PDB file of C-alpha atoms in Angstrom:
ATOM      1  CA  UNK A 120     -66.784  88.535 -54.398  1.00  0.00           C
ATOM      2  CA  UNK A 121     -63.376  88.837 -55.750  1.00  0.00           C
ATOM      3  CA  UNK A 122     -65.393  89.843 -58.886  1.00  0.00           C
ATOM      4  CA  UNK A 123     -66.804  92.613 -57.370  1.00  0.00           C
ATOM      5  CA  UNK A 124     -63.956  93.658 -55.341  1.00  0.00           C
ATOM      6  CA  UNK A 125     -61.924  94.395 -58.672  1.00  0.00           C
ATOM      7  CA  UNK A 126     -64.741  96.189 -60.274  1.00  0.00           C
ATOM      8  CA  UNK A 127     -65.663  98.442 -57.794  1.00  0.00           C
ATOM      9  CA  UNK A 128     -61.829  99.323 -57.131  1.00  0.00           C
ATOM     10  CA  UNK A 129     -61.717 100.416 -61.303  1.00  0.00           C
ATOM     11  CA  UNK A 130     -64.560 101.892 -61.606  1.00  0.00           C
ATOM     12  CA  UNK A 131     -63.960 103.853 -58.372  1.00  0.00           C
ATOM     13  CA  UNK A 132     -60.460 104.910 -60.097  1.00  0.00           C
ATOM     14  CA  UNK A 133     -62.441 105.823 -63.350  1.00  0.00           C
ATOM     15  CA  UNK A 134     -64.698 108.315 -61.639  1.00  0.00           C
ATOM     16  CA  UNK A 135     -61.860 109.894 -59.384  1.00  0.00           C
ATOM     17  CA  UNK A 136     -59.555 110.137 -62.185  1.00  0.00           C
ATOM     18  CA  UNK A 137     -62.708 111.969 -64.687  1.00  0.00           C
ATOM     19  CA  UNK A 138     -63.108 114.408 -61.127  1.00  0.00           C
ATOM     20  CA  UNK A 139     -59.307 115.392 -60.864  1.00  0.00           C
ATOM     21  CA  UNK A 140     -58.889 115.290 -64.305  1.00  0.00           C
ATOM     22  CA  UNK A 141     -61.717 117.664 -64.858  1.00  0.00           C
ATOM     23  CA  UNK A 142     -60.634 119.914 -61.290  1.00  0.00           C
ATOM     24  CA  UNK A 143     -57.085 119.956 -62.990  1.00  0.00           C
ATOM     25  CA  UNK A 144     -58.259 121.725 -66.148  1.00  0.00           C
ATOM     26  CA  UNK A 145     -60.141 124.284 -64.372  1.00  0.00           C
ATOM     27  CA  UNK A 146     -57.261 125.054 -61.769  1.00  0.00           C
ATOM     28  CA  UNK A 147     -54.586 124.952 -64.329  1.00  0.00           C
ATOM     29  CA  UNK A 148     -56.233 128.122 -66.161  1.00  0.00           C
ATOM     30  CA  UNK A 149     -55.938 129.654 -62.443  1.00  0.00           C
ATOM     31  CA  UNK A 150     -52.572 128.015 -61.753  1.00  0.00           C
ATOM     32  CA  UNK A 151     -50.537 128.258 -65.200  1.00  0.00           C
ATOM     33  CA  UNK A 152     -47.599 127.664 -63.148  1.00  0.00           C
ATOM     34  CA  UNK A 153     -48.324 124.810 -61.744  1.00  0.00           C
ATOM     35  CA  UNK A 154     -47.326 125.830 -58.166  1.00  0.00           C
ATOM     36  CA  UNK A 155     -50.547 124.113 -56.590  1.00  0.00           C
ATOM     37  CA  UNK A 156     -49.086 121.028 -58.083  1.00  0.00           C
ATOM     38  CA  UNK A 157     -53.180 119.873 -59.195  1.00  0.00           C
ATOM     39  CA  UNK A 158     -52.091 116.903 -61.049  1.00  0.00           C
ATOM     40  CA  UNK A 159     -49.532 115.308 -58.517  1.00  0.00           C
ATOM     41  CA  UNK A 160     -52.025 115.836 -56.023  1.00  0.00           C
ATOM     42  CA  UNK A 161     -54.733 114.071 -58.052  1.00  0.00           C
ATOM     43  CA  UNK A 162     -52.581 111.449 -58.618  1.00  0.00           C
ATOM     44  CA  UNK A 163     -51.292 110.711 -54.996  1.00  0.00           C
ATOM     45  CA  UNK A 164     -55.218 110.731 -54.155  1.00  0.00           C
ATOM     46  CA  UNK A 165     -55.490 107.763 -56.864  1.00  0.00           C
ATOM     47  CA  UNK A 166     -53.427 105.713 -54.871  1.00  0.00           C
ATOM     48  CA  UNK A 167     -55.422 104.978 -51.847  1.00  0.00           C
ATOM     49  CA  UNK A 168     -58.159 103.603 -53.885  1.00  0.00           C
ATOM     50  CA  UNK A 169     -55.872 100.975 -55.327  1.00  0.00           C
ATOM     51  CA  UNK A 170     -55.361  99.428 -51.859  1.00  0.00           C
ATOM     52  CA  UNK A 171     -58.806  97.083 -52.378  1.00  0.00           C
ATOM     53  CA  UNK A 172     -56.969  95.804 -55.148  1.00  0.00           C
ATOM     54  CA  UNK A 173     -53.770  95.217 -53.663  1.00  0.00           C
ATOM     55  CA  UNK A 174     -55.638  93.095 -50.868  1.00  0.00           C
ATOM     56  CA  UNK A 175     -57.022  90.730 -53.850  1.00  0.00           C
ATOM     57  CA  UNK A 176     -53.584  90.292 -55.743  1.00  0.00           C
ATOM     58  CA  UNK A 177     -51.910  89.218 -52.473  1.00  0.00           C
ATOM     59  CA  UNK A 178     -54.653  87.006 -51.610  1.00  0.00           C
ATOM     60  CA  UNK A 179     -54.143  85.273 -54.785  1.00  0.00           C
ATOM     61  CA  UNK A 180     -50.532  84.636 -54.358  1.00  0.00           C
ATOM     62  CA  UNK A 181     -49.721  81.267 -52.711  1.00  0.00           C
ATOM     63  CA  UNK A 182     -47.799  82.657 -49.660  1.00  0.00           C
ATOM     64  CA  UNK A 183     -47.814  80.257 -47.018  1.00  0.00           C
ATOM     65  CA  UNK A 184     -45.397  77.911 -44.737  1.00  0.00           C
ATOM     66  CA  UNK A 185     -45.774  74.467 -43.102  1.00  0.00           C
ATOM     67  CA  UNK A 186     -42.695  74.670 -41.462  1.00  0.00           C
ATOM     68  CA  UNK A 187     -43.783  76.076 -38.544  1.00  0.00           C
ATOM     69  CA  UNK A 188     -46.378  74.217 -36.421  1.00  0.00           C
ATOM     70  CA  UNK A 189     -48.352  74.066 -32.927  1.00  0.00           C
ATOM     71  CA  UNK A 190     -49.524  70.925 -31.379  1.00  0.00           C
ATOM     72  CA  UNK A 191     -53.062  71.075 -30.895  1.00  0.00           C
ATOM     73  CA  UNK A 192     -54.591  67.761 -28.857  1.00  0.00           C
ATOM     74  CA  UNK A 193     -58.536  67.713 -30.439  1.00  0.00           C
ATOM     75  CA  UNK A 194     -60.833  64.644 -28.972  1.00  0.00           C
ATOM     76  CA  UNK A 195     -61.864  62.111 -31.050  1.00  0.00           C
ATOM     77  CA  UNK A 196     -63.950  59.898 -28.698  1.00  0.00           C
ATOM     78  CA  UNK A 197     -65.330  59.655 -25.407  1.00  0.00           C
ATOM     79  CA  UNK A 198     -66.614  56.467 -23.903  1.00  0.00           C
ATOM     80  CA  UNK A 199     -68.998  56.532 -21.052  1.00  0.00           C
ATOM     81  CA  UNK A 200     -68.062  53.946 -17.878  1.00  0.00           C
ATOM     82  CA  UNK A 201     -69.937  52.837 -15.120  1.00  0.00           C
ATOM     83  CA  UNK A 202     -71.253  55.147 -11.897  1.00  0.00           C
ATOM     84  CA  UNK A 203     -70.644  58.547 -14.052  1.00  0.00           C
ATOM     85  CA  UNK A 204     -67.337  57.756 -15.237  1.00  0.00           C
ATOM     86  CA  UNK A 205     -65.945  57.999 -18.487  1.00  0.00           C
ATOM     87  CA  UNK A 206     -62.936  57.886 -20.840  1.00  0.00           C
ATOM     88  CA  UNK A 207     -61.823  59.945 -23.610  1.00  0.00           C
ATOM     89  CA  UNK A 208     -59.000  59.722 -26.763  1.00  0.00           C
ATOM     90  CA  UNK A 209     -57.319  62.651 -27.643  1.00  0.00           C
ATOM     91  CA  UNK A 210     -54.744  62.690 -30.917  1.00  0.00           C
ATOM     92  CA  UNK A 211     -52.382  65.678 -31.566  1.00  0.00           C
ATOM     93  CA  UNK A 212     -52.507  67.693 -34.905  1.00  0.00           C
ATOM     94  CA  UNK A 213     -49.690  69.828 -36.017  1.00  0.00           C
ATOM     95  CA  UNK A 214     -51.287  73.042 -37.024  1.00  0.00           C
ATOM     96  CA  UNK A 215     -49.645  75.055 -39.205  1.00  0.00           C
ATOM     97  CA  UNK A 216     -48.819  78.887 -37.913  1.00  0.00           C
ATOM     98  CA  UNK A 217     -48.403  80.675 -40.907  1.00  0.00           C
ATOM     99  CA  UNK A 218     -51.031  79.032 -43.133  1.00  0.00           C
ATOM    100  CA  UNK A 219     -52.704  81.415 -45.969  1.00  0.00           C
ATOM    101  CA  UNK A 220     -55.474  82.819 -43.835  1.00  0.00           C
ATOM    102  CA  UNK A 221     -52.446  84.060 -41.414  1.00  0.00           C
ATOM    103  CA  UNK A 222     -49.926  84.930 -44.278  1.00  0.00           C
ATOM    104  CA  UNK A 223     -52.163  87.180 -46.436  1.00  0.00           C
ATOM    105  CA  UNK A 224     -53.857  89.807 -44.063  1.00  0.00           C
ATOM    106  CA  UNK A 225     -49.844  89.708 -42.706  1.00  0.00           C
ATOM    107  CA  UNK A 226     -47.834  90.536 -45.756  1.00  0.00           C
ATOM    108  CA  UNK A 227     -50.996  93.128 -46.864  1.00  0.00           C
ATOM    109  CA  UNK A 228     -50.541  95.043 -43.602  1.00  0.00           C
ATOM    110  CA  UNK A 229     -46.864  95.076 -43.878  1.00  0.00           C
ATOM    111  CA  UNK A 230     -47.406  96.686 -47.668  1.00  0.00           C
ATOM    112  CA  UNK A 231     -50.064  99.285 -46.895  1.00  0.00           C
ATOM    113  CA  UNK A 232     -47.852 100.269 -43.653  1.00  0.00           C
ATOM    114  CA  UNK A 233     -45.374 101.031 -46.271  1.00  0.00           C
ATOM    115  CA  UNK A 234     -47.215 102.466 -48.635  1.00  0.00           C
ATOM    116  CA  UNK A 235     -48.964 104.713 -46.299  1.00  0.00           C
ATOM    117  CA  UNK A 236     -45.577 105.385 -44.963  1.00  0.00           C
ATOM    118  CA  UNK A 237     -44.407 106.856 -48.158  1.00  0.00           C
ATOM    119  CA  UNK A 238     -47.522 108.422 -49.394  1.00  0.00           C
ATOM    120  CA  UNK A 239     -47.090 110.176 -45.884  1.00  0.00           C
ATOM    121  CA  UNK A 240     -43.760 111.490 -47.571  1.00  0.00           C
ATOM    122  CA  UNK A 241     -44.651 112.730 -50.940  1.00  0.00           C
ATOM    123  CA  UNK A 242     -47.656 114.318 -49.352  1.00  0.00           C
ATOM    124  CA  UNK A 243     -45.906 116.496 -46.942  1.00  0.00           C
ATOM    125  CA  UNK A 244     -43.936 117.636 -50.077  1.00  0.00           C
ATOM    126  CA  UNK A 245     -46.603 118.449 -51.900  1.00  0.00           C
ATOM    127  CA  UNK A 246     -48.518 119.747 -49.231  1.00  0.00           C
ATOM    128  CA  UNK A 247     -46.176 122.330 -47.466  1.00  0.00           C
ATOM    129  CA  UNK A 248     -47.289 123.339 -44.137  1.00  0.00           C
ATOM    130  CA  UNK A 249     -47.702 127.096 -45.027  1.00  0.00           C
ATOM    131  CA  UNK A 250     -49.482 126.379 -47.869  1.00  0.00           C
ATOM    132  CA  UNK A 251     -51.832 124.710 -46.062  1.00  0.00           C
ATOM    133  CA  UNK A 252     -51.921 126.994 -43.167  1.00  0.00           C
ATOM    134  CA  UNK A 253     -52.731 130.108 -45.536  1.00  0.00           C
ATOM    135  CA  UNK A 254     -55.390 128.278 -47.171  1.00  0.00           C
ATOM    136  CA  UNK A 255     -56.708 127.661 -43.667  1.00  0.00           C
ATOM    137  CA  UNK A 256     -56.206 131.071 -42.249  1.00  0.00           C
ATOM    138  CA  UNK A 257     -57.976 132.524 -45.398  1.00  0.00           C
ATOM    139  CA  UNK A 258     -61.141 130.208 -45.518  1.00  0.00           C
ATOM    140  CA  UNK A 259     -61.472 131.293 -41.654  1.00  0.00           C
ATOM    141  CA  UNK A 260     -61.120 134.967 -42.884  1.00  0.00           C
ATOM    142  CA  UNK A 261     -64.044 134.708 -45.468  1.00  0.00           C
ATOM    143  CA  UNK A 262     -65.852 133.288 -43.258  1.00  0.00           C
ATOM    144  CA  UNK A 263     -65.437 136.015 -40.070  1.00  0.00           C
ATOM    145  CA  UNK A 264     -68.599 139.179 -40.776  1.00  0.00           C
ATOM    146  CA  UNK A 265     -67.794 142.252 -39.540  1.00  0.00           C
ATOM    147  CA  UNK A 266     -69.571 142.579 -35.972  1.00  0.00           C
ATOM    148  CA  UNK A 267     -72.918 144.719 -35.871  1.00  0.00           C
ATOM    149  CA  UNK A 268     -72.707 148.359 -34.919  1.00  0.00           C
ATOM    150  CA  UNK A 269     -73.745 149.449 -31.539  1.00  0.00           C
ATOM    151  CA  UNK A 270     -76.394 151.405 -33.277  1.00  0.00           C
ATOM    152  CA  UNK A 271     -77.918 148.677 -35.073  1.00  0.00           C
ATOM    153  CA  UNK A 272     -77.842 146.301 -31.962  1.00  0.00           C
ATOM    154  CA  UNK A 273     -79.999 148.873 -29.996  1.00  0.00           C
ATOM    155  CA  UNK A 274     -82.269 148.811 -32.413  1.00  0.00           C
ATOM    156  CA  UNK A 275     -82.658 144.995 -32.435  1.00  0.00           C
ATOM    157  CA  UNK A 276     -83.116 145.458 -28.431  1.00  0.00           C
ATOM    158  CA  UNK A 277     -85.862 147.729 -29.047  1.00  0.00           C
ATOM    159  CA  UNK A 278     -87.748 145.642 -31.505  1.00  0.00           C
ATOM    160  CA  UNK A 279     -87.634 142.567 -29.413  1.00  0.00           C
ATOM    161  CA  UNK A 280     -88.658 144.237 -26.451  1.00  0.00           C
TER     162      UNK A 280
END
């Protein structure tokens, strides 16, 4: 599975990176200023689909403590008695808290809290909120029609009638 997890995270980045690669070409001949910022853009995008592979590189790294334990009392026997009694032997084991299946989904959490955090950043830069409101407010315009004449809306009366 690790296999897997690795290939699907580069060839994921191979086909986003021919898309915005092939989107920045056509907006650069309509943006030769570069005030869209395309590329940065496409490149901040490439970053969330490296997180899969993040998750498998800190998985592989031996991050783990036994210094910190919790007695846990398991049974190891019971014995059955006379009249519906019985008797059982417990022992303790020192279970460790932090162990790798803790450590790892910990520390990757931590990172993509961070990363997220400052992807959060650079993406309000590049996306500034009137930018993004005009593109908004102009996608609702093209798609408002003018409303029917009165004229024409009689008529449609008429022929449903």
């Amino acid at each position: 599975i690790l296999i897997l997890q690795i290939l699907s995270t580069f060839i994921g980045s191979a086909g986003f990176s021919i898309i915005s690669s092939a989107a920045h070409h056509v907006y650069q001949e309509l943006d030769p200023d570069n005030e869209f910022h395309f590329k940065r853009k496409g490149s901040v995008g490439s970053l969330y689909l490296q997180l899969p592979l993040l998750k498998v590189i800190i998985g592989l790294l031996p991050i783990q403590t036994k210094k910190v334990s919790i007695p846990v009392s398991v049974q190891t026997s019971e014995t059955p008695l006379g009249g519906g009694n019985f008797t059982t032997s417990w022992t303790t084991l020192s279970c460790p808290v932090f162990d790798k299946s803790v450590c790892t989904p910990m520390i990757f959490c931590g990172v993509v809290t961070i990363f997220m955090a400052y992807l959060a950043v650079v993406q309000m830069r590049i996306y500034s909120p009137d930018e993004v409101f005009d593109e908004y407010l102009e996608s609702v315009k093209s798609k408002l029609v003018e409303p029917p004449s009165e004229s024409s809306s009689d008529e449609e009366v008429e022929l449903c009638a």
